[in-house]
């Protein structure tokens, strides 16, 4: 796939979910590097930076995207030849993809430990990290049942229930607004993340924060499954995570909206769940309370306050 095609597929959500987006972007960068026929290392660097910028701009919220892209194109000026720089890009890209896939497997193993026989779980949107935990618990023979939300407006819940059904897991499909109605039947909520701030706040699909609030009120455990590259280093500096607002036509058909000149449709794709409502974040390095987000950023993403003073 060409770089511009990957960028378009991420934008229109043919490729979606923070982990998949990160891997697709890194793959596109590797392909682009391979196809670049230049001899000047400075030109190579410039082209790679441009390509990285195009990919990063596709979806602003998923921090996994810039984290992944930067891990591939970092410090390219250390290389004196295009060949060496290209080699570095290709091996870093392959390493990222392998690490990312391995992380999802580790998260599934660690997350499944928190699920007991007989548990009823609730999940929102379609997260491979969160679903991985649920599928692994089922694979281990635990008798579980799942509530899966519809996920307006794009309906990612349909992908989730197809996967759960295929695995043979008894599943209840509910509209997003039915969460509080059912929350007392649920033992544990499992969701993924697009970004995690230094204060442990989690950015995930719109509606997640409302579910966390209902879970908090009902004293139901709320667990987030996320790779360490979903943590957002720049939040150390107080930078906020941008919440993507998508096309209103996803919510209301354009022809209907045109008849309602006083109505403005708002369509944020994500929301922020404060750390207070989160019991645990399961990463590939272990399960941590949200308060330890800074240590993940420091130890696994290599960012410290000192560096940025
Ligand atoms: C997807 C979404 C997912 C996270 C985590 O939103 O909110 O919960 O991206 O997914 P969208 P994963 O459908 O708008 O991309 O665990 O697969 O990385």
PDB file of C-alpha atoms and ligand atoms in Angstrom:
ATOM      1  CA  UNK A   1       0.000   0.000   0.000  1.00  0.00           C
ATOM      2  CA  UNK A   2       1.272   3.495  -0.800  1.00  0.00           C
ATOM      3  CA  UNK A   3       1.881   5.900   2.073  1.00  0.00           C
ATOM      4  CA  UNK A   4      -0.982   8.128   0.939  1.00  0.00           C
ATOM      5  CA  UNK A   5      -3.308   5.091   0.789  1.00  0.00           C
ATOM      6  CA  UNK A   6      -2.412   4.039   4.334  1.00  0.00           C
ATOM      7  CA  UNK A   7      -2.931   7.614   5.533  1.00  0.00           C
ATOM      8  CA  UNK A   8      -6.355   7.712   3.852  1.00  0.00           C
ATOM      9  CA  UNK A   9      -7.342   4.304   5.306  1.00  0.00           C
ATOM     10  CA  UNK A  10      -6.435   5.483   8.817  1.00  0.00           C
ATOM     11  CA  UNK A  11      -8.361   8.715   8.314  1.00  0.00           C
ATOM     12  CA  UNK A  12     -11.522   7.014   7.067  1.00  0.00           C
ATOM     13  CA  UNK A  13     -11.164   4.295   9.739  1.00  0.00           C
ATOM     14  CA  UNK A  14     -10.739   1.308   7.419  1.00  0.00           C
ATOM     15  CA  UNK A  15      -7.691   0.842   9.596  1.00  0.00           C
ATOM     16  CA  UNK A  16      -8.721   1.608  13.167  1.00  0.00           C
ATOM     17  CA  UNK A  17      -7.935   0.881  16.804  1.00  0.00           C
ATOM     18  CA  UNK A  18      -4.831   2.509  18.277  1.00  0.00           C
ATOM     19  CA  UNK A  19      -2.560  -0.548  18.098  1.00  0.00           C
ATOM     20  CA  UNK A  20      -3.465  -1.437  14.520  1.00  0.00           C
ATOM     21  CA  UNK A  21      -3.093   2.207  13.474  1.00  0.00           C
ATOM     22  CA  UNK A  22       0.427   2.300  14.954  1.00  0.00           C
ATOM     23  CA  UNK A  23       1.516  -0.900  13.214  1.00  0.00           C
ATOM     24  CA  UNK A  24       0.019   0.151   9.862  1.00  0.00           C
ATOM     25  CA  UNK A  25       1.782   3.535  10.062  1.00  0.00           C
ATOM     26  CA  UNK A  26       5.123   1.933  10.840  1.00  0.00           C
ATOM     27  CA  UNK A  27       4.678  -0.531   7.986  1.00  0.00           C
ATOM     28  CA  UNK A  28       3.870   2.359   5.633  1.00  0.00           C
ATOM     29  CA  UNK A  29       7.032   4.181   6.754  1.00  0.00           C
ATOM     30  CA  UNK A  30       9.147   1.100   6.082  1.00  0.00           C
ATOM     31  CA  UNK A  31       7.620   0.671   2.603  1.00  0.00           C
ATOM     32  CA  UNK A  32       8.175   4.347   1.906  1.00  0.00           C
ATOM     33  CA  UNK A  33      11.817   4.159   2.986  1.00  0.00           C
ATOM     34  CA  UNK A  34      12.334   1.121   0.759  1.00  0.00           C
ATOM     35  CA  UNK A  35      10.875   2.933  -2.238  1.00  0.00           C
ATOM     36  CA  UNK A  36      12.870   6.160  -1.781  1.00  0.00           C
ATOM     37  CA  UNK A  37      15.467   6.418  -4.515  1.00  0.00           C
ATOM     38  CA  UNK A  38      17.723   9.200  -3.201  1.00  0.00           C
ATOM     39  CA  UNK A  39      21.436   9.354  -2.527  1.00  0.00           C
ATOM     40  CA  UNK A  40      21.691  12.345  -0.194  1.00  0.00           C
ATOM     41  CA  UNK A  41      21.124  11.358   3.484  1.00  0.00           C
ATOM     42  CA  UNK A  42      19.727  14.833   4.216  1.00  0.00           C
ATOM     43  CA  UNK A  43      17.100  14.408   1.495  1.00  0.00           C
ATOM     44  CA  UNK A  44      16.263  10.937   2.825  1.00  0.00           C
ATOM     45  CA  UNK A  45      15.781  12.367   6.339  1.00  0.00           C
ATOM     46  CA  UNK A  46      13.645  15.198   5.061  1.00  0.00           C
ATOM     47  CA  UNK A  47      11.429  12.838   3.024  1.00  0.00           C
ATOM     48  CA  UNK A  48      11.005  10.495   5.989  1.00  0.00           C
ATOM     49  CA  UNK A  49      10.048  13.401   8.265  1.00  0.00           C
ATOM     50  CA  UNK A  50       7.486  14.562   5.732  1.00  0.00           C
ATOM     51  CA  UNK A  51       6.022  11.062   5.497  1.00  0.00           C
ATOM     52  CA  UNK A  52       5.933  10.817   9.311  1.00  0.00           C
ATOM     53  CA  UNK A  53       4.059  14.129   9.473  1.00  0.00           C
ATOM     54  CA  UNK A  54       1.443  12.948   6.966  1.00  0.00           C
ATOM     55  CA  UNK A  55       0.818   9.783   9.000  1.00  0.00           C
ATOM     56  CA  UNK A  56       0.757  11.535  12.395  1.00  0.00           C
ATOM     57  CA  UNK A  57      -1.838  14.027  11.166  1.00  0.00           C
ATOM     58  CA  UNK A  58      -4.354  11.349  10.163  1.00  0.00           C
ATOM     59  CA  UNK A  59      -5.831  10.876  13.652  1.00  0.00           C
ATOM     60  CA  UNK A  60      -4.828  13.261  16.400  1.00  0.00           C
ATOM     61  CA  UNK A  61      -5.846  11.367  19.553  1.00  0.00           C
ATOM     62  CA  UNK A  62      -4.152   7.947  19.364  1.00  0.00           C
ATOM     63  CA  UNK A  63      -0.760   8.696  20.938  1.00  0.00           C
ATOM     64  CA  UNK A  64       0.432   5.266  19.839  1.00  0.00           C
ATOM     65  CA  UNK A  65       0.672   6.754  16.355  1.00  0.00           C
ATOM     66  CA  UNK A  66       3.294   9.494  17.002  1.00  0.00           C
ATOM     67  CA  UNK A  67       5.061   7.261  19.545  1.00  0.00           C
ATOM     68  CA  UNK A  68       5.409   4.495  16.960  1.00  0.00           C
ATOM     69  CA  UNK A  69       6.378   6.796  14.088  1.00  0.00           C
ATOM     70  CA  UNK A  70       8.989   8.616  16.188  1.00  0.00           C
ATOM     71  CA  UNK A  71      10.515   5.354  17.380  1.00  0.00           C
ATOM     72  CA  UNK A  72      11.181   4.521  13.718  1.00  0.00           C
ATOM     73  CA  UNK A  73      12.508   7.847  12.428  1.00  0.00           C
ATOM     74  CA  UNK A  74      14.327   9.072  15.550  1.00  0.00           C
ATOM     75  CA  UNK A  75      17.941  10.278  15.252  1.00  0.00           C
ATOM     76  CA  UNK A  76      18.303   9.544  11.533  1.00  0.00           C
ATOM     77  CA  UNK A  77      21.028  12.205  11.313  1.00  0.00           C
ATOM     78  CA  UNK A  78      23.339   9.798  13.132  1.00  0.00           C
ATOM     79  CA  UNK A  79      23.679   7.858   9.873  1.00  0.00           C
ATOM     80  CA  UNK A  80      26.137   9.000   7.243  1.00  0.00           C
ATOM     81  CA  UNK A  81      24.686   7.117   4.286  1.00  0.00           C
ATOM     82  CA  UNK A  82      21.171   6.616   2.960  1.00  0.00           C
ATOM     83  CA  UNK A  83      21.785   2.877   3.057  1.00  0.00           C
ATOM     84  CA  UNK A  84      22.548   2.858   6.777  1.00  0.00           C
ATOM     85  CA  UNK A  85      19.602   5.136   7.577  1.00  0.00           C
ATOM     86  CA  UNK A  86      17.278   2.986   5.468  1.00  0.00           C
ATOM     87  CA  UNK A  87      18.504  -0.145   7.204  1.00  0.00           C
ATOM     88  CA  UNK A  88      17.830   1.445  10.592  1.00  0.00           C
ATOM     89  CA  UNK A  89      14.299   2.461   9.568  1.00  0.00           C
ATOM     90  CA  UNK A  90      13.507  -1.036   8.310  1.00  0.00           C
ATOM     91  CA  UNK A  91      14.861  -2.839  11.355  1.00  0.00           C
ATOM     92  CA  UNK A  92      13.228  -0.418  13.813  1.00  0.00           C
ATOM     93  CA  UNK A  93       9.898  -0.810  11.989  1.00  0.00           C
ATOM     94  CA  UNK A  94      10.118  -4.604  12.112  1.00  0.00           C
ATOM     95  CA  UNK A  95      11.107  -4.416  15.770  1.00  0.00           C
ATOM     96  CA  UNK A  96       8.175  -2.132  16.614  1.00  0.00           C
ATOM     97  CA  UNK A  97       5.656  -4.400  14.891  1.00  0.00           C
ATOM     98  CA  UNK A  98       7.021  -7.473  16.635  1.00  0.00           C
ATOM     99  CA  UNK A  99       7.092  -5.710  20.005  1.00  0.00           C
ATOM    100  CA  UNK A 100       3.554  -4.448  19.525  1.00  0.00           C
ATOM    101  CA  UNK A 101       2.195  -7.895  18.658  1.00  0.00           C
ATOM    102  CA  UNK A 102       4.048  -9.440  21.563  1.00  0.00           C
ATOM    103  CA  UNK A 103       2.679  -6.726  23.886  1.00  0.00           C
ATOM    104  CA  UNK A 104      -0.903  -7.587  22.943  1.00  0.00           C
ATOM    105  CA  UNK A 105      -0.214 -11.254  23.775  1.00  0.00           C
ATOM    106  CA  UNK A 106       1.404 -10.403  27.127  1.00  0.00           C
ATOM    107  CA  UNK A 107      -1.463  -8.055  28.030  1.00  0.00           C
ATOM    108  CA  UNK A 108      -3.918 -10.872  27.282  1.00  0.00           C
ATOM    109  CA  UNK A 109      -2.033 -13.223  29.636  1.00  0.00           C
ATOM    110  CA  UNK A 110      -1.744 -10.641  32.421  1.00  0.00           C
ATOM    111  CA  UNK A 111      -5.295  -9.321  32.012  1.00  0.00           C
ATOM    112  CA  UNK A 112      -6.810 -12.820  32.002  1.00  0.00           C
ATOM    113  CA  UNK A 113      -5.366 -13.374  35.502  1.00  0.00           C
ATOM    114  CA  UNK A 114      -7.788 -10.765  36.777  1.00  0.00           C
ATOM    115  CA  UNK A 115     -10.798 -12.550  35.307  1.00  0.00           C
ATOM    116  CA  UNK A 116     -12.359 -15.337  37.394  1.00  0.00           C
ATOM    117  CA  UNK A 117     -14.578 -18.237  36.521  1.00  0.00           C
ATOM    118  CA  UNK A 118     -18.177 -17.011  36.385  1.00  0.00           C
ATOM    119  CA  UNK A 119     -17.316 -13.355  35.788  1.00  0.00           C
ATOM    120  CA  UNK A 120     -19.554 -11.111  33.726  1.00  0.00           C
ATOM    121  CA  UNK A 121     -17.549  -8.514  31.824  1.00  0.00           C
ATOM    122  CA  UNK A 122     -18.454  -5.377  29.923  1.00  0.00           C
ATOM    123  CA  UNK A 123     -16.455  -3.926  27.060  1.00  0.00           C
ATOM    124  CA  UNK A 124     -16.869  -0.798  24.958  1.00  0.00           C
ATOM    125  CA  UNK A 125     -15.725  -0.195  21.377  1.00  0.00           C
ATOM    126  CA  UNK A 126     -13.332  -2.647  19.752  1.00  0.00           C
ATOM    127  CA  UNK A 127      -9.965  -2.902  21.439  1.00  0.00           C
ATOM    128  CA  UNK A 128      -7.650  -5.762  20.559  1.00  0.00           C
ATOM    129  CA  UNK A 129      -5.865  -5.349  23.913  1.00  0.00           C
ATOM    130  CA  UNK A 130      -9.085  -5.508  25.969  1.00  0.00           C
ATOM    131  CA  UNK A 131     -10.610  -8.263  23.853  1.00  0.00           C
ATOM    132  CA  UNK A 132      -7.341 -10.186  24.075  1.00  0.00           C
ATOM    133  CA  UNK A 133      -7.768 -10.445  27.871  1.00  0.00           C
ATOM    134  CA  UNK A 134     -11.359 -11.645  27.525  1.00  0.00           C
ATOM    135  CA  UNK A 135     -10.517 -14.182  24.806  1.00  0.00           C
ATOM    136  CA  UNK A 136      -7.548 -15.499  26.794  1.00  0.00           C
ATOM    137  CA  UNK A 137      -9.697 -16.008  29.922  1.00  0.00           C
ATOM    138  CA  UNK A 138     -12.155 -17.959  27.775  1.00  0.00           C
ATOM    139  CA  UNK A 139      -9.329 -19.964  26.191  1.00  0.00           C
ATOM    140  CA  UNK A 140      -8.172 -20.919  29.681  1.00  0.00           C
ATOM    141  CA  UNK A 141     -11.596 -22.493  30.223  1.00  0.00           C
ATOM    142  CA  UNK A 142     -13.064 -19.769  32.445  1.00  0.00           C
ATOM    143  CA  UNK A 143     -16.819 -19.580  32.170  1.00  0.00           C
ATOM    144  CA  UNK A 144     -17.462 -15.918  31.297  1.00  0.00           C
ATOM    145  CA  UNK A 145     -20.196 -13.782  29.782  1.00  0.00           C
ATOM    146  CA  UNK A 146     -19.807 -10.398  28.113  1.00  0.00           C
ATOM    147  CA  UNK A 147     -21.861  -7.251  27.660  1.00  0.00           C
ATOM    148  CA  UNK A 148     -20.741  -5.373  24.536  1.00  0.00           C
ATOM    149  CA  UNK A 149     -21.972  -1.897  23.637  1.00  0.00           C
ATOM    150  CA  UNK A 150     -23.108  -0.791  20.203  1.00  0.00           C
ATOM    151  CA  UNK A 151     -20.700   2.215  20.038  1.00  0.00           C
ATOM    152  CA  UNK A 152     -22.477   5.050  18.289  1.00  0.00           C
ATOM    153  CA  UNK A 153     -21.905   6.471  15.771  1.00  0.00           C
ATOM    154  CA  UNK A 154     -19.532   4.087  13.969  1.00  0.00           C
ATOM    155  CA  UNK A 155     -20.776   0.814  15.458  1.00  0.00           C
ATOM    156  CA  UNK A 156     -17.452  -0.806  16.386  1.00  0.00           C
ATOM    157  CA  UNK A 157     -19.442  -3.014  18.806  1.00  0.00           C
ATOM    158  CA  UNK A 158     -20.449  -5.110  15.814  1.00  0.00           C
ATOM    159  CA  UNK A 159     -16.825  -6.105  15.204  1.00  0.00           C
ATOM    160  CA  UNK A 160     -16.521  -6.967  18.903  1.00  0.00           C
ATOM    161  CA  UNK A 161     -19.632  -9.178  19.036  1.00  0.00           C
ATOM    162  CA  UNK A 162     -18.564 -10.993  15.862  1.00  0.00           C
ATOM    163  CA  UNK A 163     -15.219 -11.854  17.486  1.00  0.00           C
ATOM    164  CA  UNK A 164     -16.857 -12.905  20.760  1.00  0.00           C
ATOM    165  CA  UNK A 165     -19.442 -14.965  18.926  1.00  0.00           C
ATOM    166  CA  UNK A 166     -16.767 -16.682  16.863  1.00  0.00           C
ATOM    167  CA  UNK A 167     -15.006 -17.653  20.088  1.00  0.00           C
ATOM    168  CA  UNK A 168     -18.279 -19.031  21.466  1.00  0.00           C
ATOM    169  CA  UNK A 169     -18.499 -16.561  24.358  1.00  0.00           C
ATOM    170  CA  UNK A 170     -22.072 -15.819  25.531  1.00  0.00           C
ATOM    171  CA  UNK A 171     -22.535 -12.131  24.707  1.00  0.00           C
ATOM    172  CA  UNK A 172     -25.187  -9.479  25.343  1.00  0.00           C
ATOM    173  CA  UNK A 173     -25.263  -6.675  22.774  1.00  0.00           C
ATOM    174  CA  UNK A 174     -26.614  -3.432  24.241  1.00  0.00           C
ATOM    175  CA  UNK A 175     -27.058   0.186  23.175  1.00  0.00           C
ATOM    176  CA  UNK A 176     -24.574   2.582  24.756  1.00  0.00           C
ATOM    177  CA  UNK A 177     -27.218   4.196  26.937  1.00  0.00           C
ATOM    178  CA  UNK A 178     -28.135   0.836  28.558  1.00  0.00           C
ATOM    179  CA  UNK A 179     -24.829   0.566  30.433  1.00  0.00           C
ATOM    180  CA  UNK A 180     -26.090   1.944  33.752  1.00  0.00           C
ATOM    181  CA  UNK A 181     -29.172  -0.262  33.531  1.00  0.00           C
ATOM    182  CA  UNK A 182     -26.998  -3.378  33.386  1.00  0.00           C
ATOM    183  CA  UNK A 183     -23.934  -2.310  35.394  1.00  0.00           C
ATOM    184  CA  UNK A 184     -25.024  -4.139  38.563  1.00  0.00           C
ATOM    185  CA  UNK A 185     -24.926  -7.411  36.642  1.00  0.00           C
ATOM    186  CA  UNK A 186     -21.325  -6.773  35.616  1.00  0.00           C
ATOM    187  CA  UNK A 187     -18.260  -7.806  37.655  1.00  0.00           C
ATOM    188  CA  UNK A 188     -15.641  -5.971  35.658  1.00  0.00           C
ATOM    189  CA  UNK A 189     -15.293  -3.491  32.788  1.00  0.00           C
ATOM    190  CA  UNK A 190     -12.440  -4.042  30.308  1.00  0.00           C
ATOM    191  CA  UNK A 191     -11.613  -1.303  27.789  1.00  0.00           C
ATOM    192  CA  UNK A 192      -8.630  -0.282  25.680  1.00  0.00           C
ATOM    193  CA  UNK A 193      -6.943   3.112  25.372  1.00  0.00           C
ATOM    194  CA  UNK A 194      -5.912   5.543  22.669  1.00  0.00           C
ATOM    195  CA  UNK A 195      -3.774   7.526  25.051  1.00  0.00           C
ATOM    196  CA  UNK A 196      -2.857   7.623  28.730  1.00  0.00           C
ATOM    197  CA  UNK A 197      -1.736  10.854  30.353  1.00  0.00           C
ATOM    198  CA  UNK A 198       0.956  11.201  33.007  1.00  0.00           C
ATOM    199  CA  UNK A 199      -1.763  11.641  35.658  1.00  0.00           C
ATOM    200  CA  UNK A 200      -3.246   8.246  34.754  1.00  0.00           C
ATOM    201  CA  UNK A 201      -6.255   9.640  32.878  1.00  0.00           C
ATOM    202  CA  UNK A 202      -7.261   7.407  29.987  1.00  0.00           C
ATOM    203  CA  UNK A 203      -8.457   8.606  26.602  1.00  0.00           C
ATOM    204  CA  UNK A 204     -10.645   6.073  24.846  1.00  0.00           C
ATOM    205  CA  UNK A 205     -13.742   5.821  22.643  1.00  0.00           C
ATOM    206  CA  UNK A 206     -16.484   8.338  23.379  1.00  0.00           C
ATOM    207  CA  UNK A 207     -18.734   6.923  26.098  1.00  0.00           C
ATOM    208  CA  UNK A 208     -15.923   5.296  28.068  1.00  0.00           C
ATOM    209  CA  UNK A 209     -15.953   8.012  30.753  1.00  0.00           C
ATOM    210  CA  UNK A 210     -19.699   7.594  31.263  1.00  0.00           C
ATOM    211  CA  UNK A 211     -19.230   3.837  31.671  1.00  0.00           C
ATOM    212  CA  UNK A 212     -16.427   4.451  34.176  1.00  0.00           C
ATOM    213  CA  UNK A 213     -18.699   6.742  36.149  1.00  0.00           C
ATOM    214  CA  UNK A 214     -21.466   4.119  36.251  1.00  0.00           C
ATOM    215  CA  UNK A 215     -18.916   1.455  37.235  1.00  0.00           C
ATOM    216  CA  UNK A 216     -17.521   3.685  39.973  1.00  0.00           C
ATOM    217  CA  UNK A 217     -20.973   4.297  41.401  1.00  0.00           C
ATOM    218  CA  UNK A 218     -21.745   0.565  41.324  1.00  0.00           C
ATOM    219  CA  UNK A 219     -18.284  -0.325  42.720  1.00  0.00           C
ATOM    220  CA  UNK A 220     -17.587  -2.401  39.643  1.00  0.00           C
ATOM    221  CA  UNK A 221     -13.912  -2.818  38.730  1.00  0.00           C
ATOM    222  CA  UNK A 222     -12.778  -0.761  35.755  1.00  0.00           C
ATOM    223  CA  UNK A 223      -9.718  -2.115  33.978  1.00  0.00           C
ATOM    224  CA  UNK A 224      -7.835  -0.617  31.026  1.00  0.00           C
ATOM    225  CA  UNK A 225      -5.691  -2.779  28.743  1.00  0.00           C
ATOM    226  CA  UNK A 226      -2.993  -0.787  26.949  1.00  0.00           C
ATOM    227  CA  UNK A 227       0.488  -1.211  25.524  1.00  0.00           C
ATOM    228  CA  UNK A 228       3.161   1.043  27.062  1.00  0.00           C
ATOM    229  CA  UNK A 229       3.403   3.006  23.805  1.00  0.00           C
ATOM    230  CA  UNK A 230      -0.117   4.341  24.429  1.00  0.00           C
ATOM    231  CA  UNK A 231       1.248   6.491  27.277  1.00  0.00           C
ATOM    232  CA  UNK A 232       1.708  10.110  26.257  1.00  0.00           C
ATOM    233  CA  UNK A 233       5.131  11.566  27.156  1.00  0.00           C
ATOM    234  CA  UNK A 234       4.237  15.157  26.326  1.00  0.00           C
ATOM    235  CA  UNK A 235       1.577  15.231  29.018  1.00  0.00           C
ATOM    236  CA  UNK A 236       4.518  15.538  31.443  1.00  0.00           C
ATOM    237  CA  UNK A 237       4.785  19.087  30.150  1.00  0.00           C
ATOM    238  CA  UNK A 238       1.111  19.739  30.738  1.00  0.00           C
ATOM    239  CA  UNK A 239       0.268  19.265  27.083  1.00  0.00           C
ATOM    240  CA  UNK A 240      -3.324  18.115  26.628  1.00  0.00           C
ATOM    241  CA  UNK A 241      -4.307  15.223  24.415  1.00  0.00           C
ATOM    242  CA  UNK A 242      -6.327  16.461  21.475  1.00  0.00           C
ATOM    243  CA  UNK A 243      -9.780  14.934  21.188  1.00  0.00           C
ATOM    244  CA  UNK A 244     -10.625  14.213  17.573  1.00  0.00           C
ATOM    245  CA  UNK A 245     -13.955  15.612  16.442  1.00  0.00           C
ATOM    246  CA  UNK A 246     -15.185  13.791  13.365  1.00  0.00           C
ATOM    247  CA  UNK A 247     -17.591  14.538  10.528  1.00  0.00           C
ATOM    248  CA  UNK A 248     -21.128  15.398  11.810  1.00  0.00           C
ATOM    249  CA  UNK A 249     -22.513  13.216   8.996  1.00  0.00           C
ATOM    250  CA  UNK A 250     -21.421  10.179  11.036  1.00  0.00           C
ATOM    251  CA  UNK A 251     -24.144  11.161  13.532  1.00  0.00           C
ATOM    252  CA  UNK A 252     -26.835  12.807  11.406  1.00  0.00           C
ATOM    253  CA  UNK A 253     -27.262  12.407   7.637  1.00  0.00           C
ATOM    254  CA  UNK A 254     -26.316  15.608   5.829  1.00  0.00           C
ATOM    255  CA  UNK A 255     -29.759  15.958   4.192  1.00  0.00           C
ATOM    256  CA  UNK A 256     -31.433  15.933   7.643  1.00  0.00           C
ATOM    257  CA  UNK A 257     -28.872  18.339   9.097  1.00  0.00           C
ATOM    258  CA  UNK A 258     -29.477  20.745   6.209  1.00  0.00           C
ATOM    259  CA  UNK A 259     -33.131  21.030   7.257  1.00  0.00           C
ATOM    260  CA  UNK A 260     -32.125  22.027  10.799  1.00  0.00           C
ATOM    261  CA  UNK A 261     -30.111  25.231  10.519  1.00  0.00           C
ATOM    262  CA  UNK A 262     -30.135  25.884  14.293  1.00  0.00           C
ATOM    263  CA  UNK A 263     -28.789  22.449  15.153  1.00  0.00           C
ATOM    264  CA  UNK A 264     -25.078  21.848  15.381  1.00  0.00           C
ATOM    265  CA  UNK A 265     -24.020  18.211  15.562  1.00  0.00           C
ATOM    266  CA  UNK A 266     -21.011  17.517  17.779  1.00  0.00           C
ATOM    267  CA  UNK A 267     -19.106  14.305  17.199  1.00  0.00           C
ATOM    268  CA  UNK A 268     -16.115  13.824  19.493  1.00  0.00           C
ATOM    269  CA  UNK A 269     -14.582  10.393  18.864  1.00  0.00           C
ATOM    270  CA  UNK A 270     -12.994  10.037  22.308  1.00  0.00           C
ATOM    271  CA  UNK A 271     -13.334  11.157  25.909  1.00  0.00           C
ATOM    272  CA  UNK A 272     -11.191  11.324  29.035  1.00  0.00           C
ATOM    273  CA  UNK A 273     -11.686   9.034  32.030  1.00  0.00           C
ATOM    274  CA  UNK A 274     -10.009  10.418  35.162  1.00  0.00           C
ATOM    275  CA  UNK A 275      -7.607   8.154  37.060  1.00  0.00           C
ATOM    276  CA  UNK A 276      -9.987   8.136  40.058  1.00  0.00           C
ATOM    277  CA  UNK A 277     -12.363   5.880  38.163  1.00  0.00           C
ATOM    278  CA  UNK A 278      -9.728   3.414  36.998  1.00  0.00           C
ATOM    279  CA  UNK A 279      -8.713   0.450  39.146  1.00  0.00           C
ATOM    280  CA  UNK A 280      -5.928  -0.982  37.017  1.00  0.00           C
ATOM    281  CA  UNK A 281      -4.046  -0.485  33.774  1.00  0.00           C
ATOM    282  CA  UNK A 282      -2.785  -3.744  32.300  1.00  0.00           C
ATOM    283  CA  UNK A 283       0.355  -3.201  30.221  1.00  0.00           C
ATOM    284  CA  UNK A 284       2.769  -5.741  28.740  1.00  0.00           C
ATOM    285  CA  UNK A 285       5.140  -4.861  31.603  1.00  0.00           C
ATOM    286  CA  UNK A 286       2.579  -5.679  34.261  1.00  0.00           C
ATOM    287  CA  UNK A 287      -0.639  -4.359  35.763  1.00  0.00           C
ATOM    288  CA  UNK A 288      -0.286  -0.965  37.439  1.00  0.00           C
ATOM    289  CA  UNK A 289      -2.554   1.488  39.222  1.00  0.00           C
ATOM    290  CA  UNK A 290      -3.112   4.615  37.077  1.00  0.00           C
ATOM    291  CA  UNK A 291      -1.012   6.637  39.544  1.00  0.00           C
ATOM    292  CA  UNK A 292       2.101   4.899  38.180  1.00  0.00           C
ATOM    293  CA  UNK A 293       1.661   6.268  34.644  1.00  0.00           C
ATOM    294  CA  UNK A 294       4.719   8.498  35.016  1.00  0.00           C
ATOM    295  CA  UNK A 295       6.977   5.547  35.751  1.00  0.00           C
ATOM    296  CA  UNK A 296       5.856   3.890  32.496  1.00  0.00           C
ATOM    297  CA  UNK A 297       6.667   7.041  30.543  1.00  0.00           C
ATOM    298  CA  UNK A 298      10.068   7.308  32.246  1.00  0.00           C
ATOM    299  CA  UNK A 299      11.069   3.633  32.211  1.00  0.00           C
ATOM    300  CA  UNK A 300       9.635   2.368  28.922  1.00  0.00           C
ATOM    301  CA  UNK A 301       9.389   5.448  26.730  1.00  0.00           C
ATOM    302  CA  UNK A 302      12.585   6.992  28.044  1.00  0.00           C
ATOM    303  CA  UNK A 303      11.229  10.465  28.782  1.00  0.00           C
ATOM    304  CA  UNK A 304      12.224  12.329  31.924  1.00  0.00           C
ATOM    305  CA  UNK A 305      11.298  15.768  33.236  1.00  0.00           C
ATOM    306  CA  UNK A 306      14.992  16.791  33.233  1.00  0.00           C
ATOM    307  CA  UNK A 307      15.286  16.261  29.488  1.00  0.00           C
ATOM    308  CA  UNK A 308      12.501  18.728  28.804  1.00  0.00           C
ATOM    309  CA  UNK A 309      13.322  21.531  31.193  1.00  0.00           C
TER     310      UNK A 309
HETATM  311  C1  LIG B   1     -10.860   2.649  18.945  1.00  0.00           C
HETATM  312  C2  LIG B   1     -10.801   2.681  20.425  1.00  0.00           C
HETATM  313  C3  LIG B   1     -10.086   1.547  21.088  1.00  0.00           C
HETATM  314  C4  LIG B   1      -8.620   1.945  21.307  1.00  0.00           C
HETATM  315  C5  LIG B   1      -7.772   0.768  21.750  1.00  0.00           C
HETATM  316  O1  LIG B   1     -11.378   3.838  18.399  1.00  0.00           O
HETATM  317  O2  LIG B   1     -11.233   3.598  21.079  1.00  0.00           O
HETATM  318  O3  LIG B   1     -10.658   1.257  22.327  1.00  0.00           O
HETATM  319  O4  LIG B   1      -8.080   2.452  20.111  1.00  0.00           O
HETATM  320  O5  LIG B   1      -7.765  -0.208  20.754  1.00  0.00           O
HETATM  321  P1  LIG B   1     -11.529   3.957  16.793  1.00  0.00           P
HETATM  322  P2  LIG B   1      -6.579  -1.293  20.628  1.00  0.00           P
HETATM  323  O6  LIG B   1     -12.450   2.870  16.356  1.00  0.00           O
HETATM  324  O7  LIG B   1     -12.097   5.329  16.591  1.00  0.00           O
HETATM  325  O8  LIG B   1     -10.146   3.818  16.198  1.00  0.00           O
HETATM  326  O9  LIG B   1      -6.526  -2.001  21.939  1.00  0.00           O
HETATM  327  O10 LIG B   1      -7.037  -2.173  19.502  1.00  0.00           O
HETATM  328  O11 LIG B   1      -5.323  -0.551  20.324  1.00  0.00           O
END
